[in-house]
Coordinates of C-alpha atoms and ligand atoms in Angstrom, one line a residue:
X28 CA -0.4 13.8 24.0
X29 CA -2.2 10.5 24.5
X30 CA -4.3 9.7 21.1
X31 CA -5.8 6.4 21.2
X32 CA -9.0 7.7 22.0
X33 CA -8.9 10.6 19.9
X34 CA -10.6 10.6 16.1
X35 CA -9.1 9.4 13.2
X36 CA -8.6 13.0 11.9
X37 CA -6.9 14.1 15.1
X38 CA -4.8 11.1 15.2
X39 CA -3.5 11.9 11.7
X40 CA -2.0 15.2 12.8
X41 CA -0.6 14.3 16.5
X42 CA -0.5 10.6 16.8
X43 CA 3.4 10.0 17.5
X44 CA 4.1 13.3 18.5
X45 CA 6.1 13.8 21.2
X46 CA 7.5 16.6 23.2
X47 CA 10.8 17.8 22.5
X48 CA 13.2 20.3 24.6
X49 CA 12.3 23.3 22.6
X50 CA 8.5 22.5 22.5
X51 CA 8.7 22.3 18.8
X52 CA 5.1 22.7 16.9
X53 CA 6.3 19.3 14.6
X54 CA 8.3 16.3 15.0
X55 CA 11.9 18.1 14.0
X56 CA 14.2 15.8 11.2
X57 CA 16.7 13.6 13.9
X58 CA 19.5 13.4 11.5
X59 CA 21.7 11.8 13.3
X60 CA 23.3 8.4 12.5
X61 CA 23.8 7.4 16.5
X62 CA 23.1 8.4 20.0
X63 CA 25.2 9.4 23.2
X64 CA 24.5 6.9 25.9
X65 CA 24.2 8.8 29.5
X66 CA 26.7 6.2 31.0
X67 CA 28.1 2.7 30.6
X68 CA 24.7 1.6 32.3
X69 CA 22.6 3.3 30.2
X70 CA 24.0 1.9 27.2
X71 CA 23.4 -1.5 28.6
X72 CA 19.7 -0.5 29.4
X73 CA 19.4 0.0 25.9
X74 CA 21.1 -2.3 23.9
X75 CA 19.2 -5.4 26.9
X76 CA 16.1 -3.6 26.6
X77 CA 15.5 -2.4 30.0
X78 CA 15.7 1.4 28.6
X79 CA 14.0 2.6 25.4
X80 CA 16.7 5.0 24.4
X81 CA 18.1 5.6 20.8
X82 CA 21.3 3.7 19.5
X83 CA 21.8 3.7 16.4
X84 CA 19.6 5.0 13.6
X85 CA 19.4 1.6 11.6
X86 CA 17.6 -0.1 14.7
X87 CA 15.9 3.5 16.0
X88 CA 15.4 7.2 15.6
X89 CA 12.8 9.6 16.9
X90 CA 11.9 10.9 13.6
X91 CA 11.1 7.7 12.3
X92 CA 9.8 6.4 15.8
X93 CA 7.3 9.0 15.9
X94 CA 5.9 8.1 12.0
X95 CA 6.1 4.4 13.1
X96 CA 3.4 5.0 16.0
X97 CA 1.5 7.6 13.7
X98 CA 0.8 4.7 11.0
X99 CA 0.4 2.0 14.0
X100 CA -2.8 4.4 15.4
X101 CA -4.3 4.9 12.1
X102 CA -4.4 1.0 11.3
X103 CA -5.2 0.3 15.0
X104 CA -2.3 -1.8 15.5
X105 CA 0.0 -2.0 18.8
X106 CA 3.5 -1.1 16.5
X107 CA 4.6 -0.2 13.3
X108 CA 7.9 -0.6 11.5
X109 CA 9.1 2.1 9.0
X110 CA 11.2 1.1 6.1
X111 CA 13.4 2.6 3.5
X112 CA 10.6 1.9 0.4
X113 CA 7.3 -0.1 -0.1
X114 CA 9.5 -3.4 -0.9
X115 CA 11.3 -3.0 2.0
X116 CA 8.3 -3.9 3.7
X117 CA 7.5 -6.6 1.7
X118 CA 10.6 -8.4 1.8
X119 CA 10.9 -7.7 5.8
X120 CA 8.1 -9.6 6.2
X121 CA 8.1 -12.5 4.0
X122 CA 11.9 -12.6 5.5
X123 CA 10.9 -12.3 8.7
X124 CA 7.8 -14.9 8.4
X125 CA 8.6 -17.7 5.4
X126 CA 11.1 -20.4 5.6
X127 CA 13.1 -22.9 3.9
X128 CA 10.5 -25.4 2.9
X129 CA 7.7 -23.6 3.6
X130 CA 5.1 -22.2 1.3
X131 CA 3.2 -18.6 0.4
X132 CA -0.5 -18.6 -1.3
X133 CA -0.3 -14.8 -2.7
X134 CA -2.6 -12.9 -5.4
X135 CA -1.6 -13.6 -8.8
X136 CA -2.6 -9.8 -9.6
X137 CA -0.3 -8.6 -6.4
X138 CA 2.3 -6.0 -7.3
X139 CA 5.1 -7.0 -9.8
X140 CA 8.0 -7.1 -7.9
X141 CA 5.9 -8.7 -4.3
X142 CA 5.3 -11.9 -7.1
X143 CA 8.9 -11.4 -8.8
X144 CA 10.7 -11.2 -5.4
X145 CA 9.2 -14.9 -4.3
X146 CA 9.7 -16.5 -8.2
X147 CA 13.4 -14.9 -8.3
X148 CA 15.2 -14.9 -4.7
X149 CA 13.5 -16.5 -2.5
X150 CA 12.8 -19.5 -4.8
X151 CA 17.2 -19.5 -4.3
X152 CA 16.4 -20.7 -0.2
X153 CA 13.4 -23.3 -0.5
X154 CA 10.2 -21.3 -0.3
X155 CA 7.5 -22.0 -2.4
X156 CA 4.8 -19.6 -3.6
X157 CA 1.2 -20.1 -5.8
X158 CA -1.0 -17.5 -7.0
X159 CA -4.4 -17.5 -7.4
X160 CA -6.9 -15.1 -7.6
X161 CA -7.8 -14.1 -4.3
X162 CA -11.2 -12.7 -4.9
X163 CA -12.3 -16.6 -5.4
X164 CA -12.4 -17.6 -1.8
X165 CA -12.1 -21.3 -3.2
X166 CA -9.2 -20.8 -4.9
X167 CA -7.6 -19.8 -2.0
X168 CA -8.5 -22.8 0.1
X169 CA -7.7 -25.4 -2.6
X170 CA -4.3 -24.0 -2.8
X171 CA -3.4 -24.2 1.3
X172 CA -0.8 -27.0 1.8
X173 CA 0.9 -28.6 5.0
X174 CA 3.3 -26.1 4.9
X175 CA 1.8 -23.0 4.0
X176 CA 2.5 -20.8 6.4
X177 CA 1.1 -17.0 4.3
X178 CA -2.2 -16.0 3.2
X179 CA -0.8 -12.7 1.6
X180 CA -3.5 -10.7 -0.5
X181 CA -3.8 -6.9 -2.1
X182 CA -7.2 -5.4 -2.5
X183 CA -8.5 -3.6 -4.7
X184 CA -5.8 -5.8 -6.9
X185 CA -3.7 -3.6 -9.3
X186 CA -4.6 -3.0 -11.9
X187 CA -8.1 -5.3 -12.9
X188 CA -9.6 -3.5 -9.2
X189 CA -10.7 -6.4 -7.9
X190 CA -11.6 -7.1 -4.5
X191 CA -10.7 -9.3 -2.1
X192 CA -13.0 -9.8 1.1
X193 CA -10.2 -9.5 3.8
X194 CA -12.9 -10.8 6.7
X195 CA -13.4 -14.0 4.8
X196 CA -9.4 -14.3 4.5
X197 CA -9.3 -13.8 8.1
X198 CA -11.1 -16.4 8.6
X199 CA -9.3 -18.6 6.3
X200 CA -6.2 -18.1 7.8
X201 CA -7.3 -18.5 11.1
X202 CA -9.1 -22.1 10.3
X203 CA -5.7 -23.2 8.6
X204 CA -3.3 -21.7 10.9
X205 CA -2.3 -18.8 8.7
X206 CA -0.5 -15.6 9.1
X207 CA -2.7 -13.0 7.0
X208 CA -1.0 -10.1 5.5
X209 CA -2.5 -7.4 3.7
X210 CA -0.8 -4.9 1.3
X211 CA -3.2 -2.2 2.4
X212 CA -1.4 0.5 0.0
X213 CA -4.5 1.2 -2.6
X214 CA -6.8 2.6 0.3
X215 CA -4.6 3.9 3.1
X216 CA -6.3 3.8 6.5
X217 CA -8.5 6.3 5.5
X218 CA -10.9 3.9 3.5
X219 CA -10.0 0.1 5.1
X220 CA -8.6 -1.1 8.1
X221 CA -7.1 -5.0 7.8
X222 CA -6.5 -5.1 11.6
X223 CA -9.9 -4.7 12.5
X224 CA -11.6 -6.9 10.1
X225 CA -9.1 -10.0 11.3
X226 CA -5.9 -9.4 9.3
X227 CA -2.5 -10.3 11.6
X228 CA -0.1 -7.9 9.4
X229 CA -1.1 -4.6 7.4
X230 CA 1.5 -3.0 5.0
X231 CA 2.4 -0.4 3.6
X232 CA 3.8 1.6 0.0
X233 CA 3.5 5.1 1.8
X234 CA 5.2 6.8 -1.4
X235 CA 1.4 6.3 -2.2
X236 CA -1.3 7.7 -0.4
X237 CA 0.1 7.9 3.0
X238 CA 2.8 10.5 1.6
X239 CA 0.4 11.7 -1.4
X240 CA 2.7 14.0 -3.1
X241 CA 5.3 12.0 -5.6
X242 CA 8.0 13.5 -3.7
X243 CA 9.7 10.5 -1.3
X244 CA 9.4 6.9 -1.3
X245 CA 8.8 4.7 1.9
X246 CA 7.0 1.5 3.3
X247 CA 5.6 1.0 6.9
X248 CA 4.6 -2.4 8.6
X249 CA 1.8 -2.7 11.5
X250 CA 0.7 -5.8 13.6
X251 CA -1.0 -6.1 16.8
X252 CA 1.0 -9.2 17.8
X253 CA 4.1 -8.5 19.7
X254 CA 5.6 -11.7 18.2
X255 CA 5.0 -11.2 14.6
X256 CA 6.6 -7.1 15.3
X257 CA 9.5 -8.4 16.9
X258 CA 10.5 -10.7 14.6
X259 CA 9.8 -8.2 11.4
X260 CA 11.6 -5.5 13.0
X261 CA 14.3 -7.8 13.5
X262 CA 14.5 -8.7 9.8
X263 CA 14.0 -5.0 8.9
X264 CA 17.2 -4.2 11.1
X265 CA 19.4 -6.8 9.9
X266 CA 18.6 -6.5 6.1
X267 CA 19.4 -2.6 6.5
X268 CA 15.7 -1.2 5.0
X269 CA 15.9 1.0 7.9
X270 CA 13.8 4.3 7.0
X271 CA 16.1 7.6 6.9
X272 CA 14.6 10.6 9.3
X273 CA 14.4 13.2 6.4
X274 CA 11.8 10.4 5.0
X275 CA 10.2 10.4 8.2
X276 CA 9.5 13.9 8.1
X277 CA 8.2 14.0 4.8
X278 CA 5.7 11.2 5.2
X279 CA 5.2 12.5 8.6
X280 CA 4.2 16.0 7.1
X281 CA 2.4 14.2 4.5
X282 CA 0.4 12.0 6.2
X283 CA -1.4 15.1 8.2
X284 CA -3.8 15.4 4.6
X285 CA -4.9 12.1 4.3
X286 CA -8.4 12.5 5.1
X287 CA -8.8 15.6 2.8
X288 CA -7.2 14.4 0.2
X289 CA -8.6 11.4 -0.4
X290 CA -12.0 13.0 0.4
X291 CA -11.5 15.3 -2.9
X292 CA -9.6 12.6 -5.1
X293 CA -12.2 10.3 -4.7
X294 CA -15.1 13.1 -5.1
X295 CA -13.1 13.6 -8.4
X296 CA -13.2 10.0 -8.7
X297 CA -16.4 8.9 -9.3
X298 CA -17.4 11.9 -11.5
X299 CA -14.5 10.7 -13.8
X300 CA -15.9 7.1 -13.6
X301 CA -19.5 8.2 -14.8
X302 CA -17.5 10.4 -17.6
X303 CA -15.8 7.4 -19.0
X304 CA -18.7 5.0 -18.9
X305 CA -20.9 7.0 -21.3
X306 CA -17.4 7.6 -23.3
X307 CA -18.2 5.8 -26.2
X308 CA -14.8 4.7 -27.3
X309 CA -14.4 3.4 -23.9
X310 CA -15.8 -0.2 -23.5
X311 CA -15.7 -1.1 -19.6
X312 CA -15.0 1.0 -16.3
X313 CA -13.7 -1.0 -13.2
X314 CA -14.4 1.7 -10.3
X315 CA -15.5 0.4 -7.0
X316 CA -17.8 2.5 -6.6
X317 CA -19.7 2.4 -9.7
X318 CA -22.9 0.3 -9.2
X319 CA -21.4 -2.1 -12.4
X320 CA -18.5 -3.2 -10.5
X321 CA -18.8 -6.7 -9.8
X322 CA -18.0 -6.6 -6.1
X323 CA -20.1 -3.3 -5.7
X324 CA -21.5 -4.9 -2.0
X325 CA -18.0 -5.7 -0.9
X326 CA -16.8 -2.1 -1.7
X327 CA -19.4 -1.0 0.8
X328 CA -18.8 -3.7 3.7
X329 CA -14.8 -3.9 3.7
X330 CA -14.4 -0.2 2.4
X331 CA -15.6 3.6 4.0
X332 CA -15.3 5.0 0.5
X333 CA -14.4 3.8 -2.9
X334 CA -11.1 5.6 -3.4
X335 CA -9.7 6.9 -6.4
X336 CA -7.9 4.4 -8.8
X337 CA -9.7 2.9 -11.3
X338 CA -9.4 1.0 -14.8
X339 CA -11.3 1.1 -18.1
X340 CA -10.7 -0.5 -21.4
X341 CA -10.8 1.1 -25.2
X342 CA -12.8 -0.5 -28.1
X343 CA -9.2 0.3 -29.7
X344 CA -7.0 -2.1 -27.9
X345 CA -3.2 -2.1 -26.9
X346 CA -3.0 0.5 -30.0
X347 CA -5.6 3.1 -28.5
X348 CA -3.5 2.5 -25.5
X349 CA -0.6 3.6 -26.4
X350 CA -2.4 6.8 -28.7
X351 CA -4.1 8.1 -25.4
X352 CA -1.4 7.8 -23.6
X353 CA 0.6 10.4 -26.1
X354 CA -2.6 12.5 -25.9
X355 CA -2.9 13.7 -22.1
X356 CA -1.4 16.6 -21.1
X357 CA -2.7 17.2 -17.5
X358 CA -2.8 13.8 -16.1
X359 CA 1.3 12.6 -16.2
X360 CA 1.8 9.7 -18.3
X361 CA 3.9 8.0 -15.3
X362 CA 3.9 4.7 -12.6
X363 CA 2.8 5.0 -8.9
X364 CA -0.4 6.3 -7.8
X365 CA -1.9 7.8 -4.5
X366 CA -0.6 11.6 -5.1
X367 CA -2.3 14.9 -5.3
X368 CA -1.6 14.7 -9.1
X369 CA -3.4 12.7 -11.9
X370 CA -1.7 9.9 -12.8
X371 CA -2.3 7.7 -16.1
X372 CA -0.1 4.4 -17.7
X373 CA -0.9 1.7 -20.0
X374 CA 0.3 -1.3 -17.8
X375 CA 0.5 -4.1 -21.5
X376 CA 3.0 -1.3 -22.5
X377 CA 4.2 -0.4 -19.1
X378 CA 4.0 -2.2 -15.8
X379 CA 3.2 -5.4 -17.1
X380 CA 5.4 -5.4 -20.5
X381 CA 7.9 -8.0 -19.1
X382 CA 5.0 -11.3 -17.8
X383 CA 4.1 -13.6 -20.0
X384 CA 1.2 -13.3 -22.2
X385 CA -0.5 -16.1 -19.8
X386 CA 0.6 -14.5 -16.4
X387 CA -0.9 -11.5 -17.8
X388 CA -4.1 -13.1 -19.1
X389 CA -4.4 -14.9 -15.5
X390 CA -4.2 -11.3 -13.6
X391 CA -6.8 -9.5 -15.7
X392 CA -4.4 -7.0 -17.7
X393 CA -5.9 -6.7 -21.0
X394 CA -4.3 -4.4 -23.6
X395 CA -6.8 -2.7 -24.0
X396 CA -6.7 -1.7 -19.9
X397 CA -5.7 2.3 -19.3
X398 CA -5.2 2.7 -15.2
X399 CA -5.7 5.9 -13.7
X400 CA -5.0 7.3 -10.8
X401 CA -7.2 10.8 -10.4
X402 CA -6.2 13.4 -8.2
X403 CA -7.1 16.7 -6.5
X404 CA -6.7 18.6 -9.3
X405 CA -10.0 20.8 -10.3
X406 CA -12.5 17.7 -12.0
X407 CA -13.4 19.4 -14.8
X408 CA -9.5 19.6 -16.3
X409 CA -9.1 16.1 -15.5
X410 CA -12.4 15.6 -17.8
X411 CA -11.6 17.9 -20.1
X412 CA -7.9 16.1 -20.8
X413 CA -9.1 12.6 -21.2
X414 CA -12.0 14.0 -23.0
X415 CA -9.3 15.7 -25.7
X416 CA -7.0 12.5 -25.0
X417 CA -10.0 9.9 -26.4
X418 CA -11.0 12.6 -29.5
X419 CA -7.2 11.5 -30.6
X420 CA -7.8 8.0 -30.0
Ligands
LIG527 C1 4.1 0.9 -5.1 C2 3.6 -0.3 -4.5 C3 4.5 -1.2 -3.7 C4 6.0 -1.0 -3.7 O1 6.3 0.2 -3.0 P1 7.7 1.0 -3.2 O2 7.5 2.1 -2.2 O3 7.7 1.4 -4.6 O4 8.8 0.1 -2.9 C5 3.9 -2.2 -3.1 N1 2.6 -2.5 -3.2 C6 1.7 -1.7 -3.9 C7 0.3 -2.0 -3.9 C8 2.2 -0.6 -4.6 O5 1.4 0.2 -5.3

């Protein structure tokens, strides 16, 4: 069925659905590693271009084609490309788009292993990165050199929730000849949409909210320029961070409850947020949608609802930290986010144990920061557990 003028909530379900031989209801698990040409032309048609047939599953596979166009619809982009996790993404792309000599300008609160990927491995072939904080336009221009070729930016930013105005970036990039790529994973295309607002490349965790339910891990790419898709998915293909169908499925399956559950976690959300900031051994409560949060009128333009990750700090410190963190029993004391179940860490502990005290300091993570990732559990168990979690604090 054609979807690209259907809703977003109908292009959830059947966007990338396609009919099969048995009129199955849902796109069935391809799990097959490669495909029977018809004849010796055929498989040239293929492997030229001329045909669109399956080869091999590394470069192709229905499952995973079918998830691929799902994502692209929701974004509004022309083509997506799945991969095996969300750093397969991220290393697709900046493989696929930086250089020997040339030069990245990324967030310096970006996602641990996007920053430690460039300062590691690809410092090894000649490409140079600087992070700043993106939600200071200025920063961001000062830093653009000859050969900067990425604008590459995160927002909200994990885990301070700060924003960065992806329209302004846009227009950034495009004044300074700049590919702009947004790790889009914090909202989903539920609440912001890169592509529209001027972004070239959107990206992807979907182990997060795309998937929502802590059971697969997975990254998908979207663009709108044929140029920038072909040479990802090129990159993507050769590196071998090919999605696997069974993935597919799940995310496909997944994927169909975006829109409902990110409309309760976020309803859950923001009664959590007004808990906490009348909590008094909590001192601060970074939620977008809280009328406190610095970049409250961005949250509004750039987003269509505040989500449902947040941070807040305790009077106590890195020590309070750690002592709510042993006091929770509902939300699970555990990394990623996005999922139909309450999520809580202490990233000075956690996450963001192994930077430097003045990396750490430059990104916002305080010790006294608790990160929170609520779910669709019922709102007043989630209250209930940090209330009984803070008591022991
Ligand atoms: C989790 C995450 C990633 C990495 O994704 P994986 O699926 O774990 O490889 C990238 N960006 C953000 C914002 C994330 O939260």
């Amino acid at each position: 069925m054609e979807t690209q003028d259907k809703g977003f909530n109908t292009r959830l379900i059947h966007a990338g659905a396609f009919e099969d031989a048995y009129g199955s209801a849902t796109v069935p698990i391809y799990q097959s590693s490669t495909f029977k040409f018809k004849s010796a032309r055929h498989g040239a048609d293929c492997f030229s271009g001329k045909s669109d047939g399956f080869i091999y599953t590394r470069i192709g596979n229905p499952t995973i084609r079918a998830l691929e166009q799902n994502i692209a619809s929701l974004e509004n982009g022309r083509d997506g490309i799945a991969t095996s996790s969300g750093m397969g993404a991220i290393t697709s792309v900046y493989m696929a788009l930086l250089g020997s000599g040339s030069h990245i300008i990324s967030s310096d609160a970006v996602y641990g292993p996007a920053r430690g990927v460039l300062e590691q491995d690809f410092s090894r072939f000649g490409v140079e990165a600087t992070f700043v904080n993106t939600s200071h336009l200025d920063q961001i221009v000062d830093a653009i050199r000859p050969n900067t070729r990425l604008l590459y930016i995160e927002t909200p930013a994990n885990p301070t929730m700060e924003l960065t105005d992806i329209a302004a970036c846009a227009k950034i990039a495009r004044d300074n000849k700049l590919i702009l790529v947004v790790d889009n994973t914090f909202c989903s295309p539920y609440l912001q949409k890169p592509l529209d607002l001027g972004a070239d490349v959107v990206l992807h965790s979907v182990t997060k909210f795309i998937n929502g339910h802590a059971d697969i891990v997975g990254g998908v790419i979207v663009s709108n320029t044929p140029e920038l898709c072909r040479k990802i998915r090129h990159c993507m293909v050769y590196m071998g961070c090919n999605m696997d169908p069974t993935q597919a499925f799940m995310v496909l399956r997944g994927v169909k409850t975006l829109a409902i559950r990110i409309e309760r976690a976020q309803e859950n959300a923001m009664q959590v947020a007004e808990f906490l900031q009348q909590h008094p051994k909590v001192s601060w409560v970074r939620y977008p949608g809280l009328k406190s949060h610095p970049q409250y009128a961005l949250a509004e333009k750039q987003m269509a609802g505040f989500g449902s990750m947040m941070s807040f700090g305790l009077h106590g410190g890195y020590q309070a930290g750690e002592k709510l963190m042993n006091h929770v029993h509902l939300a699970l004391l555990a990394v990623s986010l996005g999922g139909v179940e309450t999520l809580i860490q202490h990233p000075a502990s956690m996450t963001h144990a192994g930077i430097s005290p003045e990396n750490k300091l430059a990104a916002g993570i305080t010790d006294d920061l608790v990160r929170l990732s609520v779910g669709i559990e019922d709102v007043g168990d989630i209250i209930a557990d940090l209330e009984s979690g803070l008591h022991n604090v």
